Coordinates of C-alpha atoms (C1' of nucleotides) in Angstrom, one line a residue:
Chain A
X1 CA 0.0 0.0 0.0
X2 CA 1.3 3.4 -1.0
X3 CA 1.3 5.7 2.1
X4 CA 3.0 9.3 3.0
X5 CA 4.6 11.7 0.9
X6 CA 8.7 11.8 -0.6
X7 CA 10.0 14.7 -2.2
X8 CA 13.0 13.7 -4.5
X9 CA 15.5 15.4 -6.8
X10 CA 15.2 15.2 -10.4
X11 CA 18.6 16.0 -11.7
X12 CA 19.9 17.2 -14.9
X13 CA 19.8 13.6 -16.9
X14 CA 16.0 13.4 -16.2
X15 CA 16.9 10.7 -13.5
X16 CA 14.9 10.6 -10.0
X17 CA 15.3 8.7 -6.7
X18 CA 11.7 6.4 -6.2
X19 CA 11.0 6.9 -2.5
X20 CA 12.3 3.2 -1.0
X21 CA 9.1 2.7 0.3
X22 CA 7.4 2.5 -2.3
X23 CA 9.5 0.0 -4.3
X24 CA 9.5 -2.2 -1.3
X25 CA 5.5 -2.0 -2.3
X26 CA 5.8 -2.9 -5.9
X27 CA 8.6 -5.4 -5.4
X28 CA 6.2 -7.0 -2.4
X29 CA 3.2 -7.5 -4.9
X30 CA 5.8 -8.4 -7.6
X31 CA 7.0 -11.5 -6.0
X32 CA 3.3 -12.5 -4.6
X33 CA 2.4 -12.2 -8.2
X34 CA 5.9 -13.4 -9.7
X35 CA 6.5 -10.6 -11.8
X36 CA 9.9 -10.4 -13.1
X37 CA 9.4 -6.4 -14.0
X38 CA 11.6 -4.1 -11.3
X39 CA 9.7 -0.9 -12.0
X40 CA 6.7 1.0 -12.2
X41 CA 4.2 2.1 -14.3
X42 CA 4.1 5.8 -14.8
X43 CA 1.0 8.0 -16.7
X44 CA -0.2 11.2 -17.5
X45 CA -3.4 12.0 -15.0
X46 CA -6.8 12.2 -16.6
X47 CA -7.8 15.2 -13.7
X48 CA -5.1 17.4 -14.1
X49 CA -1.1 18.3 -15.0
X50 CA 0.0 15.4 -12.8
X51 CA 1.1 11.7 -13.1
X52 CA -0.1 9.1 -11.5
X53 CA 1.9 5.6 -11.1
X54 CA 1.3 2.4 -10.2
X55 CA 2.9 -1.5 -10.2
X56 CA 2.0 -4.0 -12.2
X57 CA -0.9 -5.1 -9.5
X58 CA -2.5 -2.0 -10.5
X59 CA -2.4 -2.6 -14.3
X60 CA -3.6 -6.0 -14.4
X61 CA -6.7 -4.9 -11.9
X62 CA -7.5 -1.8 -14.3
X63 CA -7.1 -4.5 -17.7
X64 CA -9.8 -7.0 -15.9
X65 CA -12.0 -4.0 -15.0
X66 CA -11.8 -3.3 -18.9
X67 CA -12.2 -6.7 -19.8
X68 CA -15.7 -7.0 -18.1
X69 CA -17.0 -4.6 -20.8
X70 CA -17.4 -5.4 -24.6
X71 CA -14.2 -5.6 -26.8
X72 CA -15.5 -3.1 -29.5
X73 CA -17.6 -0.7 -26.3
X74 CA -15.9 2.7 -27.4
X75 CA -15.5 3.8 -24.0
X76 CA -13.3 0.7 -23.2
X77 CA -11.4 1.4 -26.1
X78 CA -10.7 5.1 -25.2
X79 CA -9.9 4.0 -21.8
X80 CA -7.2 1.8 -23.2
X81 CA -5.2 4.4 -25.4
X82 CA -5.8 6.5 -22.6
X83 CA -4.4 4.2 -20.2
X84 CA -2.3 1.9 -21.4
X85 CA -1.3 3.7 -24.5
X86 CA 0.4 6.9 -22.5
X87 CA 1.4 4.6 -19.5
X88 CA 5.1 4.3 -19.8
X89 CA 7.0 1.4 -17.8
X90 CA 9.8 3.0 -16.1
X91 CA 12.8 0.0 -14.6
X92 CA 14.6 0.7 -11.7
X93 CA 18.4 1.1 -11.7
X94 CA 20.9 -0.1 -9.2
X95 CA 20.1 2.6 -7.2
X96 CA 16.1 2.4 -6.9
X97 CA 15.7 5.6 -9.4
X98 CA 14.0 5.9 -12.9
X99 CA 14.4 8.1 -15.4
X100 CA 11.4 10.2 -16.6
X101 CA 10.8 10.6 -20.6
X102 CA 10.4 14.4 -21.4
X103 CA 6.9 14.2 -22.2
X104 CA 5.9 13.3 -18.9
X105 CA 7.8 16.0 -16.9
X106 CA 6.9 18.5 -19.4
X107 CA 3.3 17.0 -18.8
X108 CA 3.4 17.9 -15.4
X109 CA 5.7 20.8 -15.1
X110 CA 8.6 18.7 -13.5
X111 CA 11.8 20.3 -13.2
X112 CA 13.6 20.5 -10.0
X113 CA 11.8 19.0 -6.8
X114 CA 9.0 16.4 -7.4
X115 CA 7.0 14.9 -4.8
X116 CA 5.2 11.4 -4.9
X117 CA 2.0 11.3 -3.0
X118 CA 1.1 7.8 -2.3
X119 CA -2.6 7.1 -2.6
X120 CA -2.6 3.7 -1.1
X121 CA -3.6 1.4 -4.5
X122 CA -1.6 4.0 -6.7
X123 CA 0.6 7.1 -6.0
X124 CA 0.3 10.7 -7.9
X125 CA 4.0 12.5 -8.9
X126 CA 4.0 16.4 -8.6
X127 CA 6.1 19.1 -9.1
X128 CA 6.9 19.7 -5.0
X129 CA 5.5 23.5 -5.1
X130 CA 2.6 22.7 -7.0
X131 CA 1.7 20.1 -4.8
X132 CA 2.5 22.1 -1.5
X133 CA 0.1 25.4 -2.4
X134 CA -2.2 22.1 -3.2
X135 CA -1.9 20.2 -0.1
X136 CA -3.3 23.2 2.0
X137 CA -6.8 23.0 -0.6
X138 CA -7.0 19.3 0.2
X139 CA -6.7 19.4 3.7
X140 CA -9.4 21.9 3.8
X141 CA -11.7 20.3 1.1
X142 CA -11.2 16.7 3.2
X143 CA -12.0 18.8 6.4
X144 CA -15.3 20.1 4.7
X145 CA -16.7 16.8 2.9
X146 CA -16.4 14.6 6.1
X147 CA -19.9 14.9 6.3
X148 CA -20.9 14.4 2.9
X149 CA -18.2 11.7 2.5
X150 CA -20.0 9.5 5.3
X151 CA -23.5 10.2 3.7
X152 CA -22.3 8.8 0.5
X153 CA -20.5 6.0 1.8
X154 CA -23.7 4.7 3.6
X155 CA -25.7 5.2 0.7
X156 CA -23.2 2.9 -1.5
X157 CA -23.3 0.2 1.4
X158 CA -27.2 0.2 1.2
X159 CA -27.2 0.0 -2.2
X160 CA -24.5 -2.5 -2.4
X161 CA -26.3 -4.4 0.0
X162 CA -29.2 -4.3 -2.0
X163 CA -28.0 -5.7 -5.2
Chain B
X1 CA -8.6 -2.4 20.9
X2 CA -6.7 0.1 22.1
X3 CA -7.4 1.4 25.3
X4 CA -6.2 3.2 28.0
X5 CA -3.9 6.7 28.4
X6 CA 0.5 6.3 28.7
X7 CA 2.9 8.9 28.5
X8 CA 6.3 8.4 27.2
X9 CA 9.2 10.8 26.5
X10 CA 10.6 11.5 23.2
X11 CA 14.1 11.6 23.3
X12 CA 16.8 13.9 21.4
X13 CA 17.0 11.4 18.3
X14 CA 13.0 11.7 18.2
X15 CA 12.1 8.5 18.7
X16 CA 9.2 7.2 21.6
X17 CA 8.6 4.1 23.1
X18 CA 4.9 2.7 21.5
X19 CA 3.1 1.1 24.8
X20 CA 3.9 -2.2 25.4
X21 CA -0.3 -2.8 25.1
X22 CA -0.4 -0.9 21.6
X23 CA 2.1 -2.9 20.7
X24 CA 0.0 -6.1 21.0
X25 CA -2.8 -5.0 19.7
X26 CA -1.3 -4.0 16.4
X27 CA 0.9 -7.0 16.5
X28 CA -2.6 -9.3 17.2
X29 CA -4.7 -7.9 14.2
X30 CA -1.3 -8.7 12.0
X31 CA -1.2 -12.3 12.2
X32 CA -4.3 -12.3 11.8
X33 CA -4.3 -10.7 8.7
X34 CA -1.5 -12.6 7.5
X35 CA 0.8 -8.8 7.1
X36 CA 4.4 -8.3 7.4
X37 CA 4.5 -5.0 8.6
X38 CA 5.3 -4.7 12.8
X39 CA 4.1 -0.8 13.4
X40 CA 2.3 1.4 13.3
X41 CA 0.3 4.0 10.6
X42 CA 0.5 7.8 12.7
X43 CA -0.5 11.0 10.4
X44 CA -1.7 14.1 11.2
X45 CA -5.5 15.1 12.8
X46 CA -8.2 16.6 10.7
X47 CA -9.7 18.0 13.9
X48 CA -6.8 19.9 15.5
X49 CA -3.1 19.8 16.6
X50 CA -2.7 16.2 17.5
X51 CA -2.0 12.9 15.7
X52 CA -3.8 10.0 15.3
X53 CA -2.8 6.2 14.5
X54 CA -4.0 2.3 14.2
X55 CA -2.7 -0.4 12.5
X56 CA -2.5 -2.0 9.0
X57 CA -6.0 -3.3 9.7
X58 CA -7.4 0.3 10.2
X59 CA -5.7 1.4 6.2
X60 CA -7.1 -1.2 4.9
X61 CA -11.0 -0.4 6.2
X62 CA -10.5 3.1 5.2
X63 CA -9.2 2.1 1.4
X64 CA -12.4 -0.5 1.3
X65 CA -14.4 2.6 2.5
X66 CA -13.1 5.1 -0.3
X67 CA -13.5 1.8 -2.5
X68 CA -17.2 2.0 -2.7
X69 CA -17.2 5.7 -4.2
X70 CA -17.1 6.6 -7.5
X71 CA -12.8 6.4 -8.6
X72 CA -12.7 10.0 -10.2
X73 CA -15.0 11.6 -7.3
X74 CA -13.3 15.0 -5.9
X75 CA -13.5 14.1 -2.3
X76 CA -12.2 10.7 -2.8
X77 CA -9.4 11.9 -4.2
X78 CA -9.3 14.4 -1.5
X79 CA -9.7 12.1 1.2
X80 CA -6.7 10.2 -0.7
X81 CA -4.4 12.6 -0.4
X82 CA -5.4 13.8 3.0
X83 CA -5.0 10.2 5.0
X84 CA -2.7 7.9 2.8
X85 CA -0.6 10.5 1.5
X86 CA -0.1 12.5 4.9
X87 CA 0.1 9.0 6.6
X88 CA 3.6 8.2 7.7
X89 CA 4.2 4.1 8.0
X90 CA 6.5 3.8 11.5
X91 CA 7.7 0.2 12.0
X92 CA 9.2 -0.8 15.7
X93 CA 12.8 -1.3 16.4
X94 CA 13.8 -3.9 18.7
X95 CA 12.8 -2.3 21.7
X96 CA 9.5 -1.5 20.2
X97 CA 9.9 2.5 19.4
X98 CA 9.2 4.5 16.4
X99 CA 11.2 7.5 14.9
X100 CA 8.3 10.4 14.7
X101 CA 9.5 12.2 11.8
X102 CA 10.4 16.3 12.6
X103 CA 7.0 17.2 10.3
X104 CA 4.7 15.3 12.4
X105 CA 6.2 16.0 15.9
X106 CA 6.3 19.8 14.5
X107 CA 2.7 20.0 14.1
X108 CA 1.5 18.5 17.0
X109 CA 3.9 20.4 18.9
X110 CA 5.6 17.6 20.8
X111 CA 9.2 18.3 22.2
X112 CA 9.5 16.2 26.0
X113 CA 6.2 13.9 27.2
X114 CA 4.3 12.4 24.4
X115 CA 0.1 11.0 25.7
X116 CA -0.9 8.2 23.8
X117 CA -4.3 8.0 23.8
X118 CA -6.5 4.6 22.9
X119 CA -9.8 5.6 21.5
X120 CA -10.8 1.5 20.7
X121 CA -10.0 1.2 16.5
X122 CA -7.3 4.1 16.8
X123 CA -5.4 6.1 18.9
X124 CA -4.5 9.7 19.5
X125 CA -0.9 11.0 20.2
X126 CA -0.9 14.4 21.9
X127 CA 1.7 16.5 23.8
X128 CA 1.5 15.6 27.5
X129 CA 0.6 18.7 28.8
X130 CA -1.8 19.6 26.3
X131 CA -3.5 16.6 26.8
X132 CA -4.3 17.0 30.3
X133 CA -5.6 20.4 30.0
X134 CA -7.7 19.2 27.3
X135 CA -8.7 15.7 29.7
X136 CA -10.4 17.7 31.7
X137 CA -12.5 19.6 29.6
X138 CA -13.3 16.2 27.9
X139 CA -14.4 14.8 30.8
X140 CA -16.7 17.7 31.4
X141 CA -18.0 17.5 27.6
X142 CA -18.6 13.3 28.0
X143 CA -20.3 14.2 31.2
X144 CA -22.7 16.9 30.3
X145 CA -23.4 15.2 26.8
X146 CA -24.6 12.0 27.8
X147 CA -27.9 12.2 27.4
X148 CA -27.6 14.3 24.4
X149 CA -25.5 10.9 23.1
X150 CA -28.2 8.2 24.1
X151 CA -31.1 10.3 22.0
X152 CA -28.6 9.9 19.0
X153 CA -27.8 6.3 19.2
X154 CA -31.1 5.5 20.1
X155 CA -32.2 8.0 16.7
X156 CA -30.1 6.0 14.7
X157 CA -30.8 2.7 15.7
X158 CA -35.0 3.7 14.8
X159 CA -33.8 5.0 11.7
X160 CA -31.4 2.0 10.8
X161 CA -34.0 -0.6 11.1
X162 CA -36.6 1.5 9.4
X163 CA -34.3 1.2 6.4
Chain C
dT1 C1' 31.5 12.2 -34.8
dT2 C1' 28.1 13.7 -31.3
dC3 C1' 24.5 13.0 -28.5
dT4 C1' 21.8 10.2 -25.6
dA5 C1' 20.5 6.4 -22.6
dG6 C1' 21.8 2.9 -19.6
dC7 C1' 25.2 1.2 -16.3
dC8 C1' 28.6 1.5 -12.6
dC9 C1' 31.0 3.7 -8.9
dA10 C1' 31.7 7.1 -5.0
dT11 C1' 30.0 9.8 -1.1
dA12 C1' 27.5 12.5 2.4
dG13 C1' 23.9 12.4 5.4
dT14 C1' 20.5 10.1 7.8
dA15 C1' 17.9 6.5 9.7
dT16 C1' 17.7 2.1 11.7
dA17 C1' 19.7 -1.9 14.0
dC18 C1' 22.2 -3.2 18.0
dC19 C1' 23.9 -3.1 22.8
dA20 C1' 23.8 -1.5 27.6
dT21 C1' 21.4 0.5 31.6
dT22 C1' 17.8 1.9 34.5
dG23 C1' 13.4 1.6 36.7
dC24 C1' 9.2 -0.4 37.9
dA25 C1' 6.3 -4.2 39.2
dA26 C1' 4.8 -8.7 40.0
dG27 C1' 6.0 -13.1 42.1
dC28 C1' 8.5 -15.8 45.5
dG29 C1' 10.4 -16.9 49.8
dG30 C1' 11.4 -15.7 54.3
Chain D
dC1 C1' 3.9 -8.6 56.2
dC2 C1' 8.2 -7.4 54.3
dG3 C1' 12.3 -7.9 51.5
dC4 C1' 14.5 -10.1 47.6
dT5 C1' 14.6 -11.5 42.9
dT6 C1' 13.4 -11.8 38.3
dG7 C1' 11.5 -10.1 34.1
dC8 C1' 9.7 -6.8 31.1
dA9 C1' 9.2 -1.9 29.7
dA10 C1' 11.4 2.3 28.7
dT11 C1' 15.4 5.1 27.7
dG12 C1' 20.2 6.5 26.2
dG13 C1' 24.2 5.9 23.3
dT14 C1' 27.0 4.0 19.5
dA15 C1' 27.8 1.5 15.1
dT16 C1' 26.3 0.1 10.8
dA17 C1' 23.5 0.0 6.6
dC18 C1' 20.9 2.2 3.4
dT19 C1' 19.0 6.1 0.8
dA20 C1' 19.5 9.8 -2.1
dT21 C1' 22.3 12.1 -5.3
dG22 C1' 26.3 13.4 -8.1
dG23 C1' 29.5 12.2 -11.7
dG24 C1' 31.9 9.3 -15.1
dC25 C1' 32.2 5.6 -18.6
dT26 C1' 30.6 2.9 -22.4
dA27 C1' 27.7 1.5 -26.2
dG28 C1' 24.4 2.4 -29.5
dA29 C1' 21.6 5.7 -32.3
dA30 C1' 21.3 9.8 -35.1

DNA sequence: TTCTAGCCCATAGTATACCATTGCAAGCGG
DNA sequence: CCGCTTGCAATGGTATACTATGGGCTAGAA
């Protein structure tokens, strides 16, 4: 599970340190799985100029959540170039970094400090001042939608229950 | 379940002795769950200048919680990055301590005497003496709002089984 | 050739693993 | 009932391993 927040240097070759914790993470579900891929997955975010990463646990979950839909359902199929088509696998070297292709930091306005924010299934990658004017909005927004967030998640429970 | 107040000092190097009684309850819910992972999950308060923490087993119920909403929903995403990613992942050393790091012990404000507090699924860490000024104004609060609490519950229950 | 991408090595700083000591508290024996 | 002993919990200090990061080298592509 991806949990707490790194902030790592990218330097000048592109090149950036993947917080250890979270490649104890991958390499944990890599092993119960038997992958032989020492990496993760890296992609542009759908919401907003950020990335969002995963291991390989994460892709396989997202392709059998696709599979459950028809092979020629149009939304599946945009889901899949959006997906797996920009998702670039990015291998660790000896010392536990990766380096990032130039689309993706340009994507997300990466240039110095980046921070990964792990997510629990997943983890987001942000430019570190980006995210820290963001993390103030969050805390605040998460503050505010207690409330509403326990409302919902009882309604989801009584209609899960229900199906 | 924890239970149950200690107070324990934090030492120069920042690190503080977890209560022997945490300790086993996190340890417990572990084997049972079949995880790795001998510590504790601490991160900062929504409600004020304190920290709260559980085990594995609590991460887990809150990711199966956010689970049932809707994957692109704003305040899941909030709530993500609020509890995961501020979520720091402490593991015991031999003698059964964590390290807090600087940011967390920074925002609670705890230098000298660290309060742990059990509150049954989780537990609060406070500074000592802000604890016990705030204990007694608890107790006060629990005392004058007990019948206020039994309408509720009983509220709920009327409207639970209506359902 | 020149540039780039991957690989290997070196190092500073920090965190964690290990060892030793103290203090409390429960159990045992006098 | 009191003192001794034994074990665990908490705390302090030191050594070691690991993380993050920088730089150089080589091989292959442009």
């Amino acid at each position: 599970m991806f949990l707490s927040r790194f902030t790592n240097a990218l330097d000048v070759k592109g090149r950036v340190s993947v917080p250890a914790d979270f490649r104890t993470v991958v390499a944990l579900d890599g092993i119960k799985r038997g992958d032989d891929f020492d990496g993760v997955i890296v992609w542009p975010s759908l919401e907003g100029k950020w990335l969002e990463g995963g291991g390989m646990a994460l892709m396989r979950a997202k392709q059998s959540v696709l599979n459950s839909l028809e092979p020629h359902d149009h939304s599946r199929i945009a889901f899949e170039r959006a997906y797996f088509g920009e998702s670039f696998r990015l291998s660790f070297d000896a010392n536990g970094r990766v380096s990032l292709p130039k689309e993706l930091a340009e994507f997300a306005g990466l240039d110095k400090q980046v921070t990964f924010v792990g997510l629990g299934e997943r983890f987001e990658i942000w430019d570190a001042d980006a995210y820290s004017s963001k993390a103030k909005q969050v805390r605040k927004l998460a503050k505010e939608s207690r409330q509403a967030l326990y409302a919902k998640v009882k309604l989801a429970a009584e209609q899960g229950s229900a199906t």
